[in-house]
Amino acid sequence: MRREMNGVTKSRFEAASGFALRPCQDCPVETTRMCISFSLCQPGEVGTIQALKTSASVHDHVCVQMFSNNDEAVINKKLPKELLLRIFSFLDVVTLCRCAQVSRGRVVENISKRCGGFLRKLSLRGCLGVGDNALRTFAQNCRNIEVLNLNGCTKITDATCTSLSKFCSKLRHLDLASCTSITNLSLKALSEGCPLLEQLNISWCDQVTKDGIQALVRGCGGLKALFLKGCTQLEDEALKYIGAHCPELVTLNLQTCLQITDDGLITICRGCHKLQSLCASGCSNITDAILNALGQNCPRLRILEVARCSQLTDVGFTTLARNCHELEKMDLEECVQITDSTLIQLSIHCPRLQVLSLSHCELITDDGIRHLGNGACAHDRLEVIELDNCPLITDASLEHLKSCHSLERIELYDCQQITRAGIKRLRTHLPNIKVHAYFAPVTPPPSVGGSRQRFCRCCIIL
């Protein structure tokens, strides 16, 4: 505790603050995190702030609890400014505030009033009790906020974004995922008042349409990361606005945006040449035209997730691999048309490949894995390969992967031709590898002699 207080001793802290240090009774003993808890002690209301410092040991696990009184702002009067600022200095490392127990958002208001212009980063992720009024006070007092995480704060509405727009012009990163009351009005407000916005997450805000995206990008042309997962009303027109106004875009997540087609994504590729990460998983309408556009326009691409895009073929992945040599992670789950030809191209042209998912790619064989195991990425780069539900894979594939010294995990669920013996041989070469597989035992014959029917045991997890 002493090192976290930056030299403030237990006796000095208690004398200066009116707080008592005691072992924490509310937090699990086995945790390795330090809990600093403030009880606001106002009748009918309990508020808790937890500062989580993962480097603290179990022996450092202590709790700071305020003595009870009826002063609603006692935290502002009792806690030394230096210590409070020291506590909040960890905001950029971990989530500090767990306000789900706060009935009227007073913890957030007290934070904002006390820290004011000093606060740069704050996470209120999952704080279900925080609403528009608390965040309006926060926005008025913390005008230098740059990073704000409101993921899962389901009470907030467009009024919060209006407050942020009015008072927080320096905002750069904003997470509104699962804030399902957010509409196009929020994006319009952010566009007008937060021109420095670089990263926005509005995943699962399913009221957002192309009109909101159009308003956003016209005022926030410096966007580098945009997460639109589950925004099911978005269509190609929205992507055309992004491609036309966001040349700095690096990360785009469109998972389960079911109306997206080749037209919209091709516009992104042509307008966003700095793109490094694209998730289009579940966008089942896209074809090889997207892979060709990525290969021709986005040479810096590092992450591509196209799970369940069943129209993609070897032809498109060949173009992609030959042009995007910096690929590190690829999710090709349920790209059911690809064959060993795709793996051959990846093994030749993508030396940085670290994570590859081929789950449910039922045409992949041992020969494709052989090329991958002999490829440029195999010896020092490849860390994860997922081959579950690839019925043509046998123990021979495991032999081909023995030289992948960086391999940490392999998925083999429902690979019926993989045996325990093959896995055991792999582990002799890669003793630290995690192998996820199961083997369903043969159902025993019905018992005789009138005894009860026997059933096979459940699957064995390795």
Short mmCIF file of C-alpha atoms in Angstrom, two decimals:
data_model
loop_
_atom_site.label_atom_id
_atom_site.label_comp_id
_atom_site.label_asym_id
_atom_site.label_seq_id
_atom_site.Cartn_x
_atom_site.Cartn_y
_atom_site.Cartn_z
CA MET A 1 0.00 0.00 0.00
CA ARG A 2 2.86 2.35 0.82
CA ARG A 3 4.25 2.32 -2.69
CA GLU A 4 0.81 2.98 -4.17
CA MET A 5 0.43 6.04 -1.91
CA ASN A 6 3.65 7.46 -3.21
CA GLY A 7 5.28 7.71 0.21
CA VAL A 8 2.19 8.45 2.32
CA THR A 9 2.40 6.24 5.44
CA LYS A 10 -0.58 4.62 7.15
CA SER A 11 -0.52 6.94 10.16
CA ARG A 12 -0.05 10.07 8.06
CA PHE A 13 -2.86 9.05 5.75
CA GLU A 14 -5.29 8.40 8.61
CA ALA A 15 -4.41 11.63 10.37
CA ALA A 16 -4.77 13.77 7.25
CA SER A 17 -7.87 12.21 5.78
CA GLY A 18 -10.06 10.92 8.58
CA PHE A 19 -10.01 7.51 6.89
CA ALA A 20 -9.05 4.25 8.56
CA LEU A 21 -7.03 1.55 6.87
CA ARG A 22 -8.30 -1.93 7.49
CA PRO A 23 -8.27 -5.34 5.75
CA CYS A 24 -10.97 -5.44 3.11
CA GLN A 25 -13.86 -7.71 4.14
CA ASP A 26 -15.96 -7.15 1.04
CA CYS A 27 -13.54 -8.32 -1.62
CA PRO A 28 -12.46 -11.94 -2.20
CA VAL A 29 -9.27 -12.85 -0.36
CA GLU A 30 -7.81 -14.63 -3.36
CA THR A 31 -7.86 -11.51 -5.53
CA THR A 32 -4.57 -9.88 -6.47
CA ARG A 33 -6.12 -6.44 -6.82
CA MET A 34 -6.15 -3.50 -4.46
CA CYS A 35 -9.59 -2.17 -3.55
CA ILE A 36 -10.03 1.44 -2.47
CA SER A 37 -13.63 1.84 -1.39
CA PHE A 38 -15.40 5.06 -0.45
CA SER A 39 -18.69 4.81 1.43
CA LEU A 40 -20.62 8.00 0.82
CA CYS A 41 -22.79 7.36 3.88
CA GLN A 42 -25.78 9.33 2.71
CA PRO A 43 -29.08 7.84 3.93
CA GLY A 44 -30.51 5.52 1.32
CA GLU A 45 -27.49 5.65 -0.96
CA VAL A 46 -24.30 3.67 -1.15
CA GLY A 47 -21.59 4.39 -3.68
CA THR A 48 -18.41 2.48 -4.39
CA ILE A 49 -15.33 3.26 -6.39
CA GLN A 50 -12.80 0.50 -6.90
CA ALA A 51 -9.27 1.22 -8.02
CA LEU A 52 -7.84 -1.96 -9.46
CA LYS A 53 -4.08 -2.21 -9.62
CA THR A 54 -3.17 -5.60 -10.98
CA SER A 55 0.45 -5.37 -9.90
CA ALA A 56 -0.50 -5.28 -6.21
CA SER A 57 -0.02 -8.50 -4.29
CA VAL A 58 -2.45 -10.23 -1.94
CA HIS A 59 -0.53 -8.71 0.99
CA ASP A 60 -1.26 -5.24 -0.41
CA HIS A 61 -4.99 -5.89 -0.44
CA VAL A 62 -6.43 -3.27 1.87
CA CYS A 63 -9.55 -1.17 2.03
CA VAL A 64 -9.87 2.53 2.74
CA GLN A 65 -13.24 3.26 4.31
CA MET A 66 -14.60 6.63 5.32
CA PHE A 67 -16.04 7.18 8.79
CA SER A 68 -19.80 7.65 8.67
CA ASN A 69 -21.41 11.06 8.74
CA ASN A 70 -24.17 12.87 6.92
CA ASP A 71 -22.07 15.11 4.66
CA GLU A 72 -22.95 14.14 1.08
CA ALA A 73 -19.67 15.63 -0.19
CA VAL A 74 -17.47 14.41 2.64
CA ILE A 75 -15.12 12.77 0.19
CA ASN A 76 -14.28 16.20 -1.18
CA LYS A 77 -13.50 17.57 2.29
CA LYS A 78 -11.75 14.64 3.91
CA LEU A 79 -9.56 13.09 1.22
CA PRO A 80 -6.26 14.91 0.56
CA LYS A 81 -6.06 16.23 -2.98
CA GLU A 82 -2.68 14.63 -3.57
CA LEU A 83 -3.96 11.19 -2.65
CA LEU A 84 -7.13 11.56 -4.69
CA LEU A 85 -5.17 12.60 -7.76
CA ARG A 86 -2.79 9.73 -7.15
CA ILE A 87 -5.68 7.30 -7.11
CA PHE A 88 -7.16 8.65 -10.32
CA SER A 89 -3.79 8.58 -12.05
CA PHE A 90 -4.48 4.90 -12.70
CA LEU A 91 -7.51 5.64 -14.83
CA ASP A 92 -5.57 5.18 -18.05
CA VAL A 93 -4.52 1.65 -17.08
CA VAL A 94 -7.58 -0.07 -15.68
CA THR A 95 -11.26 0.47 -15.14
CA LEU A 96 -11.55 2.41 -11.90
CA CYS A 97 -15.20 2.95 -11.41
CA ARG A 98 -17.71 0.24 -10.68
CA CYS A 99 -20.84 2.30 -10.09
CA ALA A 100 -23.54 -0.28 -10.55
CA GLN A 101 -24.43 0.10 -6.86
CA VAL A 102 -24.92 3.86 -7.16
CA SER A 103 -28.59 4.72 -7.06
CA ARG A 104 -28.46 8.25 -8.46
CA GLY A 105 -25.04 8.63 -10.03
CA ARG A 106 -23.53 10.74 -7.23
CA VAL A 107 -20.18 8.99 -7.45
CA VAL A 108 -19.74 10.20 -11.01
CA GLU A 109 -20.76 13.71 -10.01
CA ASN A 110 -18.32 13.73 -7.09
CA ILE A 111 -15.52 12.51 -9.33
CA SER A 112 -16.18 15.26 -11.81
CA LYS A 113 -16.46 18.02 -9.21
CA ARG A 114 -13.28 16.94 -7.45
CA CYS A 115 -11.09 16.17 -10.47
CA GLY A 116 -12.42 18.75 -12.88
CA GLY A 117 -9.97 19.67 -15.58
CA PHE A 118 -7.38 17.16 -14.37
CA LEU A 119 -9.35 14.14 -15.60
CA ARG A 120 -8.33 12.86 -19.02
CA LYS A 121 -9.55 9.25 -19.07
CA LEU A 122 -12.50 7.56 -17.39
CA SER A 123 -14.19 4.17 -17.74
CA LEU A 124 -17.74 3.69 -16.47
CA ARG A 125 -18.17 0.41 -18.35
CA GLY A 126 -21.21 -1.50 -17.16
CA CYS A 127 -22.36 1.13 -14.67
CA LEU A 128 -26.06 0.52 -15.04
CA GLY A 129 -27.07 3.26 -12.60
CA VAL A 130 -25.36 6.11 -14.41
CA GLY A 131 -27.73 8.28 -16.42
CA ASP A 132 -27.92 11.48 -18.42
CA ASN A 133 -28.05 13.85 -15.42
CA ALA A 134 -24.85 12.53 -13.86
CA LEU A 135 -23.05 12.66 -17.17
CA ARG A 136 -24.22 16.20 -17.82
CA THR A 137 -22.59 17.28 -14.55
CA PHE A 138 -19.54 15.26 -15.52
CA ALA A 139 -19.29 16.93 -18.93
CA GLN A 140 -19.64 20.41 -17.43
CA ASN A 141 -16.81 19.83 -14.95
CA CYS A 142 -14.41 17.60 -16.91
CA ARG A 143 -13.96 19.55 -20.10
CA ASN A 144 -10.52 18.10 -20.80
CA ILE A 145 -11.73 14.51 -20.94
CA GLU A 146 -10.18 12.67 -23.89
CA VAL A 147 -11.13 9.01 -23.36
CA LEU A 148 -14.58 8.03 -22.05
CA ASN A 149 -15.95 4.49 -21.85
CA LEU A 150 -19.72 4.24 -21.37
CA ASN A 151 -20.03 0.69 -22.70
CA GLY A 152 -23.16 -0.91 -21.31
CA CYS A 153 -24.46 2.21 -19.54
CA THR A 154 -27.94 1.42 -20.73
CA LYS A 155 -29.69 4.38 -19.08
CA ILE A 156 -28.00 7.03 -21.17
CA THR A 157 -29.71 8.58 -24.18
CA ASP A 158 -28.96 11.19 -26.81
CA ALA A 159 -28.94 13.78 -24.02
CA THR A 160 -25.54 12.50 -22.87
CA CYS A 161 -24.00 12.98 -26.30
CA THR A 162 -25.52 16.44 -26.44
CA SER A 163 -23.75 17.28 -23.16
CA LEU A 164 -20.46 15.85 -24.39
CA SER A 165 -20.79 17.83 -27.59
CA LYS A 166 -21.44 21.06 -25.70
CA PHE A 167 -18.66 20.80 -23.11
CA CYS A 168 -16.07 18.18 -24.16
CA SER A 169 -14.50 19.38 -27.37
CA LYS A 170 -11.24 17.51 -26.67
CA LEU A 171 -12.88 14.08 -26.66
CA ARG A 172 -10.94 11.58 -28.78
CA HIS A 173 -12.16 8.11 -27.79
CA LEU A 174 -15.80 7.35 -26.95
CA ASP A 175 -17.33 3.92 -26.30
CA LEU A 176 -21.14 3.78 -26.44
CA ALA A 177 -21.48 0.05 -27.18
CA SER A 178 -24.79 -1.47 -26.08
CA CYS A 179 -26.25 1.96 -25.25
CA THR A 180 -29.33 1.03 -27.21
CA SER A 181 -31.18 4.34 -26.76
CA ILE A 182 -28.56 6.15 -28.84
CA THR A 183 -29.88 7.39 -32.18
CA ASN A 184 -28.73 9.49 -35.12
CA LEU A 185 -29.15 12.61 -32.96
CA SER A 186 -26.16 11.54 -30.86
CA LEU A 187 -23.93 11.20 -33.91
CA LYS A 188 -25.04 14.59 -35.17
CA ALA A 189 -24.20 16.15 -31.79
CA LEU A 190 -20.76 14.52 -31.67
CA SER A 191 -20.07 15.73 -35.17
CA GLU A 192 -20.84 19.32 -34.18
CA GLY A 193 -18.99 19.45 -30.85
CA CYS A 194 -16.22 16.81 -30.89
CA PRO A 195 -14.17 17.41 -34.06
CA LEU A 196 -11.10 15.63 -32.62
CA LEU A 197 -12.90 12.30 -32.26
CA GLU A 198 -10.66 9.46 -33.43
CA GLN A 199 -12.33 6.33 -32.08
CA LEU A 200 -16.04 5.63 -31.70
CA ASN A 201 -17.76 2.42 -30.67
CA ILE A 202 -21.51 2.31 -31.26
CA SER A 203 -21.81 -1.47 -31.52
CA TRP A 204 -25.35 -2.76 -30.95
CA CYS A 205 -26.80 0.75 -31.18
CA ASP A 206 -29.31 -0.59 -33.65
CA GLN A 207 -31.27 2.64 -34.07
CA VAL A 208 -28.39 4.23 -35.97
CA THR A 209 -28.88 4.55 -39.73
CA LYS A 210 -26.97 5.94 -42.69
CA ASP A 211 -28.17 9.47 -41.82
CA GLY A 212 -26.36 9.32 -38.50
CA ILE A 213 -23.16 8.06 -40.12
CA GLN A 214 -23.36 10.80 -42.72
CA ALA A 215 -23.64 13.47 -40.04
CA LEU A 216 -20.82 11.94 -37.99
CA VAL A 217 -18.18 11.69 -40.69
CA ARG A 218 -18.77 15.19 -42.03
CA GLY A 219 -17.64 16.67 -38.72
CA CYS A 220 -15.21 13.97 -37.57
CA GLY A 221 -13.07 13.35 -40.62
CA GLY A 222 -10.12 12.28 -38.46
CA LEU A 223 -11.77 9.03 -37.34
CA LYS A 224 -9.28 6.18 -37.11
CA ALA A 225 -11.41 3.45 -35.55
CA LEU A 226 -15.13 2.86 -35.99
CA PHE A 227 -16.96 -0.07 -34.40
CA LEU A 228 -20.42 -0.67 -35.89
CA LYS A 229 -20.98 -4.28 -34.85
CA GLY A 230 -24.65 -5.16 -34.77
CA CYS A 231 -25.86 -1.90 -36.32
CA THR A 232 -28.27 -3.84 -38.45
CA GLN A 233 -29.90 -0.86 -40.17
CA LEU A 234 -26.68 0.21 -41.86
CA GLU A 235 -26.42 -0.32 -45.58
CA ASP A 236 -23.93 0.42 -48.35
CA GLU A 237 -24.78 4.12 -48.43
CA ALA A 238 -23.37 4.52 -44.91
CA LEU A 239 -20.05 2.95 -45.98
CA LYS A 240 -19.85 5.27 -48.95
CA TYR A 241 -19.97 8.26 -46.59
CA ILE A 242 -17.19 6.73 -44.50
CA GLY A 243 -15.03 6.01 -47.52
CA ALA A 244 -15.47 9.55 -48.80
CA HIS A 245 -14.72 11.39 -45.53
CA CYS A 246 -12.43 9.20 -43.38
CA PRO A 247 -9.08 8.77 -45.15
CA GLU A 248 -7.32 8.12 -41.80
CA LEU A 249 -9.46 5.10 -40.94
CA VAL A 250 -7.39 2.17 -39.61
CA THR A 251 -9.98 -0.08 -37.93
CA LEU A 252 -13.52 -0.88 -39.06
CA ASN A 253 -15.87 -3.45 -37.51
CA LEU A 254 -19.03 -4.30 -39.44
CA GLN A 255 -19.82 -7.65 -37.87
CA THR A 256 -23.41 -8.80 -38.52
CA CYS A 257 -24.26 -5.69 -40.54
CA LEU A 258 -26.34 -7.95 -42.73
CA GLN A 259 -27.29 -5.41 -45.42
CA ILE A 260 -23.70 -4.65 -46.41
CA THR A 261 -22.65 -5.76 -49.91
CA ASP A 262 -19.61 -5.47 -52.16
CA ASP A 263 -20.53 -1.93 -53.27
CA GLY A 264 -20.17 -0.39 -49.85
CA LEU A 265 -16.99 -2.19 -48.85
CA ILE A 266 -15.27 -1.48 -52.16
CA THR A 267 -15.83 2.24 -51.46
CA ILE A 268 -14.15 1.77 -48.07
CA CYS A 269 -11.15 0.07 -49.67
CA ARG A 270 -10.73 2.81 -52.25
CA GLY A 271 -11.09 5.67 -49.78
CA CYS A 272 -9.30 4.25 -46.72
CA HIS A 273 -5.85 3.13 -47.89
CA LYS A 274 -4.52 3.05 -44.32
CA LEU A 275 -6.96 0.33 -43.28
CA GLN A 276 -5.28 -2.27 -41.07
CA SER A 277 -8.17 -4.14 -39.46
CA LEU A 278 -11.47 -5.12 -41.05
CA CYS A 279 -14.17 -7.29 -39.51
CA ALA A 280 -16.96 -8.25 -41.88
CA SER A 281 -17.95 -11.51 -40.17
CA GLY A 282 -21.54 -12.40 -40.85
CA CYS A 283 -21.79 -10.10 -43.87
CA SER A 284 -22.89 -12.99 -46.02
CA ASN A 285 -23.51 -10.94 -49.17
CA ILE A 286 -19.85 -10.12 -49.85
CA THR A 287 -17.85 -11.91 -52.54
CA ASP A 288 -14.29 -12.15 -53.85
CA ALA A 289 -14.66 -8.59 -55.13
CA ILE A 290 -13.96 -7.41 -51.58
CA LEU A 291 -10.76 -9.45 -51.32
CA ASN A 292 -9.60 -8.09 -54.66
CA ALA A 293 -10.33 -4.51 -53.54
CA LEU A 294 -8.43 -5.03 -50.28
CA GLY A 295 -5.46 -6.46 -52.14
CA GLN A 296 -5.37 -3.59 -54.57
CA ASN A 297 -5.95 -0.73 -52.13
CA CYS A 298 -5.03 -1.72 -48.56
CA PRO A 299 -1.49 -3.14 -48.47
CA ARG A 300 -1.15 -2.46 -44.71
CA LEU A 301 -3.99 -4.83 -43.77
CA ARG A 302 -3.06 -6.86 -40.68
CA ILE A 303 -6.37 -8.29 -39.44
CA LEU A 304 -9.16 -9.72 -41.57
CA GLU A 305 -12.23 -11.37 -40.05
CA VAL A 306 -14.69 -12.77 -42.57
CA ALA A 307 -16.27 -15.66 -40.68
CA ARG A 308 -19.47 -17.00 -42.24
CA CYS A 309 -18.83 -15.25 -45.53
CA SER A 310 -19.52 -18.36 -47.55
CA GLN A 311 -19.18 -16.78 -51.01
CA LEU A 312 -15.45 -16.13 -50.65
CA THR A 313 -13.18 -18.48 -52.61
CA ASP A 314 -9.53 -19.35 -53.26
CA VAL A 315 -9.43 -16.85 -56.12
CA GLY A 316 -10.08 -13.89 -53.87
CA PHE A 317 -7.72 -15.05 -51.11
CA THR A 318 -4.97 -15.57 -53.67
CA THR A 319 -5.18 -11.91 -54.71
CA LEU A 320 -5.30 -10.85 -51.07
CA ALA A 321 -2.28 -12.91 -50.00
CA ARG A 322 -0.14 -11.75 -52.91
CA ASN A 323 -0.69 -8.09 -52.05
CA CYS A 324 -1.18 -7.92 -48.26
CA HIS A 325 2.07 -9.29 -46.86
CA GLU A 326 1.54 -7.85 -43.37
CA LEU A 327 -1.43 -10.06 -42.48
CA GLU A 328 -1.22 -11.27 -38.88
CA LYS A 329 -4.69 -12.55 -38.03
CA MET A 330 -7.30 -14.15 -40.28
CA ASP A 331 -10.67 -15.54 -39.28
CA LEU A 332 -11.96 -17.66 -42.16
CA GLU A 333 -14.44 -19.76 -40.16
CA GLU A 334 -17.17 -21.18 -42.37
CA CYS A 335 -15.61 -19.87 -45.56
CA VAL A 336 -16.69 -23.23 -46.87
CA GLN A 337 -15.41 -22.86 -50.43
CA ILE A 338 -11.73 -22.41 -49.66
CA THR A 339 -9.29 -25.27 -50.21
CA ASP A 340 -5.61 -26.03 -49.71
CA SER A 341 -4.88 -23.49 -52.44
CA THR A 342 -5.60 -20.63 -50.02
CA LEU A 343 -3.20 -22.10 -47.44
CA ILE A 344 -0.48 -22.45 -50.07
CA GLN A 345 -0.77 -18.76 -50.94
CA LEU A 346 -0.76 -17.70 -47.28
CA SER A 347 2.31 -19.84 -46.59
CA ILE A 348 4.23 -18.20 -49.43
CA HIS A 349 3.18 -14.56 -49.15
CA CYS A 350 2.21 -13.91 -45.50
CA PRO A 351 5.29 -14.42 -43.28
CA ARG A 352 3.77 -12.53 -40.31
CA LEU A 353 0.70 -14.69 -39.87
CA GLN A 354 0.09 -15.42 -36.17
CA VAL A 355 -3.55 -16.48 -35.81
CA LEU A 356 -5.52 -18.46 -38.38
CA SER A 357 -9.04 -19.84 -37.97
CA LEU A 358 -10.16 -22.46 -40.49
CA SER A 359 -13.05 -23.86 -38.47
CA HIS A 360 -15.70 -25.57 -40.61
CA CYS A 361 -13.55 -25.21 -43.75
CA GLU A 362 -14.35 -28.76 -44.72
CA LEU A 363 -12.23 -28.89 -47.89
CA ILE A 364 -8.93 -28.31 -46.08
CA THR A 365 -6.66 -31.38 -46.05
CA ASP A 366 -3.33 -32.46 -44.60
CA ASP A 367 -1.56 -31.18 -47.71
CA GLY A 368 -2.66 -27.61 -47.03
CA ILE A 369 -1.44 -27.86 -43.45
CA ARG A 370 1.85 -29.26 -44.75
CA HIS A 371 2.43 -26.14 -46.83
CA LEU A 372 1.48 -23.93 -43.90
CA GLY A 373 3.85 -25.82 -41.59
CA ASN A 374 6.67 -25.32 -44.05
CA GLY A 375 5.82 -21.69 -44.75
CA ALA A 376 7.62 -18.53 -43.71
CA CYS A 377 5.31 -17.91 -40.75
CA ALA A 378 5.56 -21.38 -39.27
CA HIS A 379 8.77 -21.40 -37.27
CA ASP A 380 8.63 -18.11 -35.39
CA ARG A 381 5.22 -16.51 -35.93
CA LEU A 382 2.25 -18.89 -35.99
CA GLU A 383 0.68 -18.97 -32.52
CA VAL A 384 -2.90 -20.18 -32.96
CA ILE A 385 -4.55 -22.40 -35.54
CA GLU A 386 -8.18 -23.48 -35.35
CA LEU A 387 -9.10 -26.60 -37.31
CA ASP A 388 -12.27 -27.72 -35.56
CA ASN A 389 -14.84 -29.38 -37.81
CA CYS A 390 -12.32 -29.98 -40.60
CA PRO A 391 -13.19 -33.64 -41.31
CA LEU A 392 -10.30 -34.34 -43.71
CA ILE A 393 -7.60 -33.42 -41.19
CA THR A 394 -5.65 -36.37 -39.77
CA ASP A 395 -2.68 -36.97 -37.49
CA ALA A 396 -0.48 -36.15 -40.47
CA SER A 397 -1.38 -32.48 -40.03
CA LEU A 398 -0.11 -32.57 -36.47
CA GLU A 399 3.18 -33.96 -37.76
CA HIS A 400 3.44 -31.02 -40.17
CA LEU A 401 2.93 -28.55 -37.31
CA LYS A 402 5.67 -29.91 -35.04
CA SER A 403 8.15 -27.37 -36.38
CA CYS A 404 5.93 -24.41 -35.43
CA HIS A 405 7.85 -23.55 -32.28
CA SER A 406 5.67 -20.53 -31.42
CA LEU A 407 2.42 -22.49 -31.62
CA GLU A 408 0.48 -21.97 -28.39
CA ARG A 409 -2.98 -23.33 -29.16
CA ILE A 410 -4.66 -25.65 -31.63
CA GLU A 411 -8.40 -26.34 -31.92
CA LEU A 412 -9.36 -29.84 -33.07
CA TYR A 413 -12.98 -30.26 -32.01
CA ASP A 414 -14.91 -32.68 -34.25
CA CYS A 415 -11.81 -33.68 -36.22
CA GLN A 416 -12.81 -37.33 -36.32
CA GLN A 417 -9.53 -38.55 -37.81
CA ILE A 418 -7.35 -37.01 -35.10
CA THR A 419 -6.24 -39.49 -32.44
CA ARG A 420 -4.93 -39.23 -28.90
CA ALA A 421 -1.69 -40.77 -30.08
CA GLY A 422 -1.23 -38.03 -32.66
CA ILE A 423 -1.80 -35.33 -30.05
CA LYS A 424 0.65 -37.02 -27.70
CA ARG A 425 3.34 -37.03 -30.39
CA LEU A 426 2.72 -33.32 -31.06
CA ARG A 427 3.15 -32.55 -27.38
CA THR A 428 6.54 -34.25 -27.25
CA HIS A 429 7.77 -31.51 -29.61
CA LEU A 430 5.59 -28.68 -28.26
CA PRO A 431 5.13 -29.46 -24.56
CA ASN A 432 3.43 -26.15 -23.70
CA ILE A 433 0.83 -26.22 -26.45
CA LYS A 434 -2.87 -26.12 -25.51
CA VAL A 435 -4.81 -28.71 -27.50
CA HIS A 436 -8.58 -28.38 -27.48
CA ALA A 437 -10.23 -31.56 -28.70
CA TYR A 438 -12.67 -34.21 -27.65
CA PHE A 439 -13.28 -37.85 -28.34
CA ALA A 440 -16.74 -39.34 -27.99
CA PRO A 441 -16.42 -42.87 -26.59
CA VAL A 442 -18.23 -45.70 -28.29
CA THR A 443 -21.66 -46.30 -26.83
CA PRO A 444 -21.56 -49.67 -25.01
CA PRO A 445 -24.04 -52.39 -26.03
CA PRO A 446 -27.25 -52.78 -24.02
CA SER A 447 -26.67 -54.64 -20.81
CA VAL A 448 -28.12 -58.07 -20.31
CA GLY A 449 -29.79 -59.71 -17.35
CA GLY A 450 -32.49 -57.10 -16.87
CA SER A 451 -30.26 -54.42 -15.32
CA ARG A 452 -30.62 -50.75 -16.14
CA GLN A 453 -29.61 -49.43 -19.59
CA ARG A 454 -26.03 -48.07 -19.67
CA PHE A 455 -25.09 -44.82 -21.40
CA CYS A 456 -21.75 -43.64 -22.75
CA ARG A 457 -19.79 -41.06 -20.80
CA CYS A 458 -19.75 -37.46 -21.93
CA CYS A 459 -17.08 -36.15 -24.28
CA ILE A 460 -13.54 -36.04 -23.00
CA ILE A 461 -11.95 -32.62 -23.08
CA LEU A 462 -8.19 -32.58 -23.55
#
